[in-house]
Short mmCIF file of C-alpha atoms and ligand atoms in Angstrom, two decimals:
data_model
loop_
_atom_site.label_atom_id
_atom_site.label_comp_id
_atom_site.label_asym_id
_atom_site.label_seq_id
_atom_site.Cartn_x
_atom_site.Cartn_y
_atom_site.Cartn_z
CA UNK J 1 226.65 38.18 137.04
CA UNK J 2 227.03 38.24 140.77
CA UNK J 3 229.00 41.07 142.36
CA UNK J 4 230.63 40.42 145.71
CA UNK J 5 230.46 43.20 148.25
CA UNK J 6 232.73 43.23 151.27
CA UNK J 7 230.60 45.78 153.18
CA UNK J 8 233.42 47.00 155.39
CA UNK J 9 235.33 48.29 152.35
CA UNK J 10 232.69 49.29 149.81
CA UNK J 11 231.31 52.71 150.81
CA UNK J 12 231.17 54.50 154.16
CA UNK J 13 228.08 56.70 154.48
CA UNK J 14 228.58 57.96 158.05
CA UNK J 15 232.29 58.73 157.99
CA UNK J 16 233.40 56.37 160.74
CA UNK J 17 235.99 54.74 158.49
CA UNK J 18 234.02 51.51 158.01
CA UNK J 19 231.84 50.81 155.02
CA UNK J 20 228.13 50.34 155.72
CA UNK J 21 224.82 49.30 154.22
CA UNK J 22 223.65 52.87 153.65
CA UNK J 23 226.88 53.36 151.71
CA UNK J 24 225.86 50.45 149.49
CA UNK J 25 222.38 51.95 149.06
CA UNK J 26 223.83 55.16 147.64
CA UNK J 27 225.90 53.15 145.16
CA UNK J 28 223.16 50.86 143.84
CA UNK J 29 222.83 52.88 140.60
CA UNK J 30 226.54 52.25 140.00
CA UNK J 31 225.94 48.51 140.31
CA UNK J 32 222.89 48.64 138.05
CA UNK J 33 224.92 50.51 135.41
CA UNK J 34 227.73 47.98 135.72
CA UNK J 35 225.28 45.22 134.79
CA UNK J 36 224.99 43.39 138.09
CA UNK J 37 222.24 40.74 138.44
CA UNK J 38 222.82 39.96 142.10
CA UNK J 39 224.99 41.07 145.01
CA UNK J 40 226.58 38.61 147.41
CA UNK J 41 227.31 40.27 150.73
CA UNK J 42 230.03 38.81 152.92
CA UNK J 43 228.68 38.66 156.50
CA UNK J 44 226.96 41.79 157.71
CA UNK J 45 225.71 40.33 161.00
CA UNK J 46 226.53 41.40 164.54
CA UNK J 47 230.12 40.30 165.06
CA UNK J 48 233.28 41.18 166.99
CA UNK J 49 234.92 41.12 163.51
CA UNK J 50 237.68 38.80 164.68
CA UNK J 51 237.56 37.33 161.16
CA UNK J 52 235.98 40.16 159.19
CA UNK J 53 232.47 39.07 160.20
CA UNK J 54 232.91 35.31 159.64
CA UNK J 55 232.59 35.16 163.41
CA UNK J 56 228.85 35.70 163.73
CA UNK J 57 227.49 36.67 167.15
CA UNK J 58 223.87 37.10 166.04
CA UNK J 59 222.45 36.15 162.65
CA UNK J 60 219.30 38.18 163.14
CA UNK J 61 221.04 41.50 163.74
CA UNK J 62 223.19 43.71 161.54
CA UNK J 63 226.48 44.76 163.07
CA UNK J 64 226.11 48.35 164.31
CA UNK J 65 229.24 49.25 162.32
CA UNK J 66 227.31 48.34 159.16
CA UNK J 67 223.85 49.68 160.09
CA UNK J 68 220.55 48.25 161.24
CA UNK J 69 218.13 45.53 160.21
CA UNK J 70 215.91 48.28 158.78
CA UNK J 71 218.83 49.42 156.61
CA UNK J 72 219.30 45.86 155.35
CA UNK J 73 215.60 45.53 154.56
CA UNK J 74 215.63 48.85 152.71
CA UNK J 75 218.76 47.82 150.81
CA UNK J 76 217.27 44.47 149.75
CA UNK J 77 214.09 46.20 148.55
CA UNK J 78 215.86 49.04 146.74
CA UNK J 79 218.22 46.61 145.01
CA UNK J 80 215.24 44.50 143.94
CA UNK J 81 213.62 47.62 142.46
CA UNK J 82 216.70 47.98 140.25
CA UNK J 83 216.53 44.33 139.25
CA UNK J 84 219.37 43.30 141.57
CA UNK J 85 218.96 40.28 143.84
CA UNK J 86 220.62 39.82 147.20
CA UNK J 87 222.64 36.85 148.42
CA UNK J 88 223.73 36.69 152.07
CA UNK J 89 226.49 34.65 153.65
CA UNK J 90 225.69 31.81 156.05
CA UNK J 91 228.52 30.32 158.10
CA UNK J 92 227.50 26.85 159.33
CA UNK J 93 230.89 25.63 160.52
CA UNK J 94 231.26 28.01 163.43
CA UNK J 95 229.91 31.01 165.33
CA UNK J 96 231.63 33.79 167.22
CA UNK J 97 232.91 33.10 170.72
CA UNK J 98 230.59 36.02 171.59
CA UNK J 99 227.51 34.14 170.32
CA UNK J 100 224.94 33.51 173.09
CA UNK J 101 225.28 29.77 172.69
CA UNK J 102 229.02 29.81 173.22
CA UNK J 103 228.84 32.16 176.17
CA UNK J 104 226.24 29.84 177.72
CA UNK J 105 228.47 26.83 176.98
CA UNK J 106 231.41 28.41 178.77
CA UNK J 107 229.26 29.37 181.76
CA UNK J 108 227.54 25.98 182.03
CA UNK J 109 230.67 23.85 182.37
CA UNK J 110 231.76 20.36 181.31
CA UNK J 111 229.10 17.81 180.45
CA UNK J 112 226.33 20.42 180.19
CA UNK J 113 223.73 20.42 177.40
CA UNK J 114 224.99 23.91 176.48
CA UNK J 115 228.43 22.48 175.66
CA UNK J 116 226.90 19.75 173.50
CA UNK J 117 226.21 22.27 170.72
CA UNK J 118 229.98 22.64 170.28
CA UNK J 119 232.91 20.23 170.43
CA UNK J 120 234.23 20.33 173.97
CA UNK J 121 236.65 17.53 174.79
CA UNK J 122 239.14 16.53 177.47
CA UNK J 123 242.76 16.90 176.44
CA UNK J 124 245.36 14.18 176.07
CA UNK J 125 248.36 13.78 178.34
CA UNK J 126 248.53 13.08 182.03
CA UNK J 127 246.74 16.27 183.01
CA UNK J 128 244.82 16.84 179.80
CA UNK J 129 247.38 19.42 178.85
CA UNK J 130 247.60 18.31 175.21
CA UNK J 131 244.89 19.12 172.67
CA UNK J 132 242.57 16.23 171.72
CA UNK J 133 244.07 16.06 168.20
CA UNK J 134 246.97 17.58 166.30
CA UNK J 135 244.76 18.91 163.51
CA UNK J 136 246.08 22.01 161.79
CA UNK J 137 243.84 25.07 161.46
CA UNK J 138 243.08 26.65 158.06
CA UNK J 139 244.57 29.76 159.65
CA UNK J 140 247.76 27.98 160.84
CA UNK J 141 248.32 26.69 164.36
CA UNK J 142 246.23 24.17 166.25
CA UNK J 143 242.46 23.71 166.22
CA UNK J 144 241.79 23.48 169.95
CA UNK J 145 241.77 26.08 172.71
CA UNK J 146 241.65 25.23 176.39
CA UNK J 147 239.18 26.92 178.71
CA UNK J 148 239.83 27.60 182.43
CA UNK J 149 238.00 24.45 183.63
CA UNK J 150 240.46 22.34 181.60
CA UNK J 151 238.33 21.27 178.63
CA UNK J 152 239.30 22.10 175.06
CA UNK J 153 236.98 23.33 172.30
CA UNK J 154 237.41 22.81 168.57
CA UNK J 155 237.89 25.64 166.10
CA UNK J 156 239.04 24.87 162.56
CA UNK J 157 239.66 28.60 162.10
CA UNK J 158 240.52 31.21 164.77
CA UNK J 159 239.94 30.62 168.49
CA UNK J 160 237.17 33.26 168.27
CA UNK J 161 235.30 30.90 165.90
CA UNK J 162 234.21 27.79 167.87
CA UNK J 163 232.96 24.96 165.63
CA UNK J 164 229.35 23.87 165.95
CA UNK J 165 228.34 20.24 166.49
CA UNK J 166 226.14 19.39 163.53
CA UNK J 167 224.92 16.19 165.18
CA UNK J 168 222.98 18.39 167.55
CA UNK J 169 219.33 19.01 166.59
CA UNK J 170 219.45 22.63 167.85
CA UNK J 171 222.20 23.43 165.37
CA UNK J 172 220.18 22.11 162.43
CA UNK J 173 216.97 23.77 163.54
CA UNK J 174 218.63 27.10 164.18
CA UNK J 175 220.27 27.28 160.75
CA UNK J 176 217.10 26.40 158.88
CA UNK J 177 215.40 29.12 160.88
CA UNK J 178 218.14 31.63 160.01
CA UNK J 179 217.64 30.78 156.34
CA UNK J 180 213.93 31.49 156.67
CA UNK J 181 214.63 34.71 158.54
CA UNK J 182 216.55 36.11 155.56
CA UNK J 183 214.46 34.50 152.82
CA UNK J 184 211.38 36.07 154.44
CA UNK J 185 213.12 39.45 154.07
CA UNK J 186 213.41 39.04 150.33
CA UNK J 187 216.90 37.60 150.12
CA UNK J 188 217.25 35.54 146.92
CA UNK J 189 219.85 33.11 148.13
CA UNK J 190 222.70 32.23 150.44
CA UNK J 191 226.40 31.65 150.03
CA UNK J 192 227.44 28.76 152.24
CA UNK J 193 230.76 29.40 153.97
CA UNK J 194 233.32 26.59 154.28
CA UNK J 195 230.60 24.26 153.08
CA UNK J 196 232.68 21.08 153.09
CA UNK J 197 233.80 21.41 156.72
CA UNK J 198 230.90 21.50 159.22
CA UNK J 199 230.62 17.76 159.90
CA UNK J 200 233.33 16.11 162.04
CA UNK J 201 234.19 12.51 162.80
CA UNK J 202 233.07 12.39 166.45
CA UNK J 203 235.84 9.89 167.23
CA UNK J 204 238.35 12.67 166.49
CA UNK J 205 241.10 10.61 164.83
CA UNK J 206 244.23 12.27 163.50
CA UNK J 207 244.15 13.19 159.81
CA UNK J 208 245.45 10.06 158.04
CA UNK J 209 248.07 10.42 155.34
CA UNK J 210 245.82 8.72 152.84
CA UNK J 211 242.11 8.13 153.09
CA UNK J 212 239.14 7.06 151.01
CA UNK J 213 236.79 9.73 149.65
CA UNK J 214 234.65 10.86 152.57
CA UNK J 215 237.18 9.48 155.07
CA UNK J 216 238.78 12.75 156.17
CA UNK J 217 237.86 13.57 159.79
CA UNK J 218 236.57 17.05 158.95
CA UNK J 219 236.47 17.65 155.20
CA UNK J 220 233.79 16.50 152.76
CA UNK J 221 232.04 14.04 155.07
CA UNK J 222 229.05 12.25 153.60
CA UNK J 223 226.66 13.49 156.31
CA UNK J 224 226.90 17.02 154.89
CA UNK J 225 224.59 16.15 152.03
CA UNK J 226 221.68 15.54 154.36
CA UNK J 227 222.15 19.02 155.83
CA UNK J 228 222.12 20.70 152.43
CA UNK J 229 219.11 18.67 151.27
CA UNK J 230 217.31 20.12 154.27
CA UNK J 231 218.37 23.62 153.26
CA UNK J 232 217.31 23.02 149.67
CA UNK J 233 213.86 22.03 150.92
CA UNK J 234 213.66 25.35 152.79
CA UNK J 235 214.80 27.23 149.66
CA UNK J 236 212.30 25.36 147.49
CA UNK J 237 209.42 26.06 149.85
CA UNK J 238 209.26 29.68 148.59
CA UNK J 239 207.09 30.65 145.69
CA UNK J 240 210.19 32.06 144.05
CA UNK J 241 212.71 29.40 145.06
CA UNK J 242 215.86 30.65 146.73
CA UNK J 243 219.37 29.56 145.76
CA UNK J 244 222.29 27.96 147.58
CA UNK J 245 225.87 28.70 146.47
CA UNK J 246 228.61 26.68 148.11
CA UNK J 247 232.13 27.61 149.06
CA UNK J 248 233.56 24.18 148.28
CA UNK J 249 237.30 23.69 147.90
CA UNK J 250 237.71 20.08 146.76
CA UNK J 251 240.17 18.71 144.23
CA UNK J 252 238.06 15.66 143.42
CA UNK J 253 235.53 16.74 140.82
CA UNK J 254 233.15 13.83 141.40
CA UNK J 255 233.05 14.67 145.10
CA UNK J 256 232.59 18.36 144.26
CA UNK J 257 229.69 17.63 141.92
CA UNK J 258 227.87 15.64 144.60
CA UNK J 259 227.05 18.92 146.33
CA UNK J 260 225.37 20.13 143.13
CA UNK J 261 222.91 17.29 142.71
CA UNK J 262 219.39 18.45 141.92
CA UNK J 263 218.20 18.32 145.53
CA UNK J 264 221.28 20.00 147.04
CA UNK J 265 223.03 23.26 146.18
CA UNK J 266 222.43 25.14 142.94
CA UNK J 267 226.03 26.09 142.32
CA UNK J 268 229.48 26.40 143.85
CA UNK J 269 232.49 28.63 143.35
CA UNK J 270 235.03 27.50 140.80
CA UNK J 271 238.25 27.58 142.78
CA UNK J 272 239.98 25.22 140.41
CA UNK J 273 239.78 27.90 137.72
CA UNK J 274 240.66 30.71 140.12
CA UNK J 275 243.82 28.98 141.33
CA UNK J 276 245.28 28.26 137.88
CA UNK J 277 248.20 30.32 136.59
CA UNK J 278 248.11 32.49 133.47
CA UNK J 279 248.84 29.61 131.13
CA UNK J 280 246.77 28.45 128.17
CA UNK J 281 247.19 24.74 128.85
CA UNK J 282 246.23 25.14 132.51
CA UNK J 283 243.21 27.30 131.82
CA UNK J 284 241.99 25.12 128.95
CA UNK J 285 242.24 22.09 131.20
CA UNK J 286 240.38 23.85 134.00
CA UNK J 287 237.57 25.04 131.73
CA UNK J 288 237.09 21.55 130.34
CA UNK J 289 237.33 20.03 133.81
CA UNK J 290 234.69 22.47 135.03
CA UNK J 291 232.27 21.80 132.20
CA UNK J 292 232.76 18.03 132.58
CA UNK J 293 232.13 18.21 136.32
CA UNK J 294 228.91 20.19 136.02
CA UNK J 295 227.30 18.49 133.04
CA UNK J 296 226.29 15.22 134.78
CA UNK J 297 224.47 17.03 137.59
CA UNK J 298 222.98 19.72 135.35
CA UNK J 299 224.30 22.59 137.49
CA UNK J 300 225.59 25.83 135.97
CA UNK J 301 229.35 26.33 136.05
CA UNK J 302 230.72 29.41 137.82
CA UNK J 303 233.71 31.54 136.84
CA UNK J 304 235.63 33.28 139.57
CA UNK J 305 238.82 35.34 139.30
CA UNK J 306 239.03 36.43 142.91
CA UNK J 307 237.32 37.11 146.22
CA UNK J 308 238.11 38.61 149.63
CA UNK J 309 240.44 35.71 150.49
CA UNK J 310 242.92 35.78 147.62
CA UNK J 311 245.46 38.05 145.94
CA UNK J 312 243.91 40.47 143.41
CA UNK J 313 244.21 39.22 139.81
CA UNK J 314 246.15 42.28 138.56
CA UNK J 315 248.89 41.47 141.06
CA UNK J 316 248.64 37.69 140.78
CA UNK J 317 248.83 37.62 136.98
CA UNK J 318 251.69 40.13 137.13
CA UNK J 319 253.94 37.58 138.80
CA UNK J 320 256.20 35.17 137.01
CA UNK J 321 254.38 32.29 138.70
CA UNK J 322 250.81 33.50 138.69
CA UNK J 323 249.54 30.36 140.39
CA UNK J 324 250.32 32.02 143.71
CA UNK J 325 246.74 32.66 144.66
CA UNK J 326 247.38 33.17 148.33
CA UNK J 327 249.29 35.98 149.91
CA UNK J 328 251.34 33.52 151.97
CA UNK J 329 253.31 32.56 148.93
CA UNK J 330 253.98 36.01 147.63
CA UNK J 331 257.28 36.77 149.33
CA UNK J 332 260.10 37.18 146.88
CA UNK J 333 257.84 37.18 143.82
CA UNK J 334 258.41 40.37 141.84
CA UNK J 335 255.25 41.80 140.31
CA UNK J 336 254.88 43.51 136.94
CA UNK J 337 251.60 45.38 137.36
CA UNK J 338 251.42 46.52 133.74
CA UNK J 339 251.42 42.96 132.45
CA UNK J 340 249.17 41.93 135.35
CA UNK J 341 246.61 44.49 134.27
CA UNK J 342 246.74 43.42 130.60
CA UNK J 343 246.18 39.82 131.67
CA UNK J 344 243.44 40.70 134.14
CA UNK J 345 241.62 42.55 131.35
CA UNK J 346 241.94 39.54 129.08
CA UNK J 347 240.84 37.23 131.91
CA UNK J 348 237.75 39.39 132.44
CA UNK J 349 236.72 38.81 128.81
CA UNK J 350 237.55 35.13 129.05
CA UNK J 351 235.40 34.53 132.12
CA UNK J 352 232.55 36.70 130.90
CA UNK J 353 232.40 34.66 127.68
CA UNK J 354 232.10 31.27 129.36
CA UNK J 355 228.73 29.57 129.92
CA UNK J 356 227.40 29.86 133.48
CA UNK J 357 227.51 32.36 136.34
CA UNK J 358 230.17 35.04 136.61
CA UNK J 359 231.37 36.31 140.00
CA UNK J 360 233.15 39.67 140.28
CA UNK J 361 234.76 40.78 143.52
CA UNK J 362 234.37 44.48 144.29
CA UNK J 363 237.26 46.50 142.90
CA UNK J 364 238.25 43.97 140.24
CA UNK J 365 236.10 45.97 137.83
CA UNK J 366 238.48 48.87 138.60
CA UNK J 367 241.58 46.73 138.12
CA UNK J 368 242.69 47.38 141.69
CA UNK J 369 245.99 45.73 142.56
CA UNK J 370 246.67 43.97 145.84
CA UNK J 371 247.92 46.52 148.37
CA UNK J 372 251.18 44.85 149.30
CA UNK J 373 252.72 47.49 151.54
CA UNK J 374 250.11 47.93 154.26
CA UNK J 375 251.81 49.05 157.48
CA UNK J 376 252.18 46.07 159.80
CA UNK J 377 250.29 47.80 162.59
CA UNK J 378 247.27 48.27 160.28
CA UNK J 379 246.85 44.56 159.53
CA UNK J 380 243.68 42.94 160.88
CA UNK J 381 243.49 39.47 159.38
CA UNK J 382 243.74 36.59 161.90
CA UNK J 383 245.52 34.61 159.19
CA UNK J 384 248.43 37.03 159.56
CA UNK J 385 248.55 36.86 163.34
CA UNK J 386 248.08 33.11 163.64
CA UNK J 387 250.95 32.51 161.21
CA UNK J 388 253.22 34.41 163.56
CA UNK J 389 253.44 37.19 160.99
CA UNK J 390 254.81 34.87 158.29
CA UNK J 391 251.68 35.17 156.16
CA UNK J 392 250.83 38.74 155.17
CA UNK J 393 247.17 37.73 155.30
CA UNK J 394 244.24 38.86 153.21
CA UNK J 395 244.00 42.54 154.09
CA UNK J 396 245.71 43.58 150.85
CA UNK J 397 242.60 42.72 148.80
CA UNK J 398 240.24 44.32 151.33
CA UNK J 399 241.39 47.93 151.16
CA UNK J 400 238.46 50.41 150.87
CA UNK J 401 237.46 51.27 147.31
CA UNK J 402 238.36 54.57 145.61
CA UNK J 403 235.26 56.34 144.28
CA UNK J 404 236.78 59.76 143.51
CA UNK J 405 240.10 61.02 142.14
CA UNK J 406 240.94 62.95 145.28
CA UNK J 407 239.64 63.54 148.77
CA UNK J 408 240.57 62.23 152.16
CA UNK J 409 239.47 58.64 151.47
CA UNK J 410 238.99 58.94 147.70
CA UNK J 411 235.25 59.14 148.19
CA UNK J 412 235.01 55.97 150.29
CA UNK J 413 233.72 58.14 153.16
CA UNK J 414 232.50 61.71 153.30
CA UNK J 415 235.25 64.34 153.16
CA UNK J 416 233.95 66.27 156.17
CA UNK J 417 234.67 63.52 158.70
CA UNK J 418 238.19 62.81 159.89
CA UNK J 419 238.06 59.12 160.80
CA UNK J 420 240.66 57.21 158.78
CA UNK J 421 239.54 54.31 156.60
CA UNK J 422 239.74 51.04 158.62
CA UNK J 423 242.59 49.94 156.36
CA UNK J 424 244.79 52.68 154.90
CA UNK J 425 244.43 53.29 151.16
CA UNK J 426 247.66 53.78 149.20
CA UNK J 427 248.45 57.48 148.74
CA UNK J 428 249.80 56.91 145.23
CA UNK J 429 247.73 55.50 142.40
CA UNK J 430 244.47 54.82 144.28
CA UNK J 431 242.65 57.94 143.08
CA UNK J 432 243.70 57.25 139.47
CA UNK J 433 241.89 53.91 139.74
CA UNK J 434 238.72 55.51 141.10
CA UNK J 435 235.28 55.14 139.62
CA UNK J 436 235.27 58.89 138.90
CA UNK J 437 238.40 58.69 136.76
CA UNK J 438 237.47 55.45 134.98
CA UNK J 439 233.88 56.50 134.35
CA UNK J 440 234.83 58.90 131.57
CA UNK J 441 237.73 56.88 130.13
CA UNK J 442 236.62 54.51 127.37
CA UNK J 443 239.88 52.57 127.77
CA UNK J 444 239.48 51.96 131.49
CA UNK J 445 239.03 48.57 133.12
CA UNK J 446 235.60 49.75 134.26
CA UNK J 447 234.60 50.59 130.68
CA UNK J 448 235.74 47.14 129.57
CA UNK J 449 233.67 45.41 132.27
CA UNK J 450 230.61 47.49 131.41
CA UNK J 451 230.92 46.75 127.71
CA UNK J 452 231.43 43.05 128.33
CA UNK J 453 228.44 42.84 130.63
CA UNK J 454 226.21 44.66 128.16
CA UNK J 455 227.13 42.11 125.47
CA UNK J 456 226.75 39.21 127.90
CA UNK J 457 223.13 40.28 128.24
CA UNK J 458 222.37 41.32 124.69
CA UNK J 459 224.03 38.44 122.78
CA UNK J 460 221.80 35.40 122.82
CA UNK J 461 224.89 33.25 122.15
CA UNK J 462 226.47 34.31 125.43
CA UNK J 463 223.31 33.66 127.41
CA UNK J 464 222.94 30.14 126.03
CA UNK J 465 224.71 26.88 126.73
CA UNK J 466 226.50 26.33 123.43
CA UNK J 467 230.28 25.94 123.80
CA UNK J 468 232.93 24.41 121.52
CA UNK J 469 236.71 24.70 121.37
CA UNK J 470 238.37 25.98 118.21
CA UNK J 471 241.65 24.48 117.06
CA UNK J 472 244.48 26.86 117.87
CA UNK J 473 248.15 27.00 118.63
CA UNK J 474 249.17 25.98 122.11
CA UNK J 475 249.38 29.42 123.70
CA UNK J 476 245.93 30.47 122.48
CA UNK J 477 242.50 29.68 123.89
CA UNK J 478 239.61 30.00 121.48
CA UNK J 479 236.04 28.81 121.64
CA UNK J 480 232.73 29.47 119.99
CA UNK J 481 229.46 30.28 121.70
CA UNK J 482 227.16 29.89 118.69
CA UNK J 483 228.04 32.85 116.48
CA UNK J 484 230.37 34.50 119.00
CA UNK J 485 234.04 33.55 119.28
CA UNK J 486 236.23 34.33 122.26
CA UNK J 487 239.96 34.19 121.63
CA UNK J 488 242.66 34.76 124.25
CA UNK J 489 246.37 35.02 123.51
CA UNK J 490 248.44 33.83 126.46
CA UNK J 491 251.63 33.65 124.43
CA UNK J 492 254.33 36.25 123.91
CA UNK J 493 253.75 37.22 120.24
CA UNK J 494 250.69 38.55 118.37
CA UNK J 495 248.52 35.87 116.69
CA UNK J 496 246.18 36.16 113.70
CA UNK J 497 242.49 36.44 114.59
CA UNK J 498 240.24 33.57 113.53
CA UNK J 499 237.80 34.24 110.67
CA UNK J 500 235.09 36.68 111.68
CA UNK J 501 232.59 39.20 110.37
CA UNK J 502 232.76 41.68 113.21
CA UNK J 503 234.93 42.55 116.20
CA UNK J 504 232.61 42.90 119.19
CA UNK J 505 235.06 43.77 121.96
CA UNK J 506 238.78 43.56 122.69
CA UNK J 507 240.75 43.90 125.90
CA UNK J 508 243.37 46.00 124.11
CA UNK J 509 243.97 47.50 120.65
CA UNK J 510 244.43 44.95 117.88
CA UNK J 511 247.57 45.00 115.71
CA UNK J 512 245.77 45.03 112.38
CA UNK J 513 244.15 41.60 112.23
CA UNK J 514 246.39 40.26 114.96
CA UNK J 515 245.64 39.84 118.65
CA UNK J 516 248.56 41.02 120.81
CA UNK J 517 250.03 38.95 123.65
CA UNK J 518 248.04 38.88 126.92
CA UNK J 519 244.86 40.03 125.22
CA UNK J 520 241.38 38.74 124.42
CA UNK J 521 238.81 39.47 121.74
CA UNK J 522 235.15 38.69 121.19
CA UNK J 523 234.26 38.26 117.52
CA UNK J 524 231.14 37.48 115.55
CA UNK J 525 231.52 34.79 112.94
C1 LIG R 601 235.85 31.34 154.09
C2 LIG R 601 235.70 32.82 154.04
O1 LIG R 601 235.64 33.25 152.71
C3 LIG R 601 236.88 33.39 154.79
O2 LIG R 601 236.99 34.78 154.62
C4 LIG R 601 236.75 33.00 156.23
O3 LIG R 601 237.89 33.44 156.93
C5 LIG R 601 236.61 31.49 156.39
N1 LIG R 601 235.71 30.88 155.45
C6 LIG R 601 236.14 31.13 157.77
O4 LIG R 601 234.79 31.49 157.94
#
């Protein structure tokens, strides 16, 4: 079970309104008690935070807002003492425009070796006034920005995130060195950001309407596999081999699985599952699709309900069309938080019962909803700004956590300081969702997560590989894991429980021997 920490929003030890590594250190016992095996930290490196840290200025330094390298080393060691491993984020596609390499590239001018580490190109049009291609950025808008001497540089994300040229030997060498830097500090693995995007077609064609697998100018190019084989060799060179986890958004499952071959990455996030609506047919299909994709390469499946880029499950599943994973599509979709929470509880038991690795994004174990009414002037996400304000962006799932029922920042920061949290927490309801309140409530979302994670460890069936579907009606998902059955009712009426000897855990009270709508149960047969 891997718990994702967004350091900016987890716990603020020094009261400056931004979460920090010493804040995480004080909360390690909480994570141990939750049942966490590893923490994945979104980027904690020196960064102007133009994209929440995914604009790295220096991989070998911690951003002063988060602490120091010594804090990181202490955190890694203290977590390890509690049996918790650390995974750090590596962002190969781009660096910050404040990175030394990019500053040198700007200073050195066209045709310089410094520019060759990036993608500087002349523009089209009579005076080079048009960008080299019409590619569309993942954050809306174009992918090229012009510099004063007239050249354009490529950025698939924000202009503050110039793309690296992976044909350049310095880029390869540097990243392998960064891996070693963190592995040498006891880090157990890396999460590879935007892992299917770093390699570009150097001819820079437009994106064709249709193309063969591997034929897109900047997604899923075959050359990527050589890069990750090199990284795997670095990971395998340690006495306790390190792991690579890919952020790979690809619809084609054969292409997806290629990244998980035995000499490449160990696993990758399951976005297919995450993006499916609350619908039995959809989820059954995704689970089967996932297991089928992973089996041939022998990689463990992963189960992901959310992360720092998508709408919180309580909110998402509370919408009539719960396939709206991204905030951009949320306008005009009324949300029923009560049903969203019931479904998110059931989804937690569903994912925790499936074979493979489970990822939990901070705050999902508290059932936090998306904060949908952040004041416009508080928003920080470049996705919002680059969409011209059309997309609300991802800030709503990044609001600082509530640790206590009351207090200035609900225990996120110390009460004595007066700096506001970097994103405002909702005045109503946030404290009621705090760790303090849920800790002593056996019916809380937190209690459910803890109970599920205890069983996930103690039940041999849940640790193993065995998985088989049970025959059910259409709106019900049911499967066995040896002698444990997981059953989820996605319909609208209660359904009879399958035969069992013992009820291990339920997401809500049973109606006699019936499982209510939007609920899940773990049973022993
Ligand atoms: C994926 C990360 O999860 C997201 O937060 C970031 O904005 C992009 N990659 C660009 O690095």
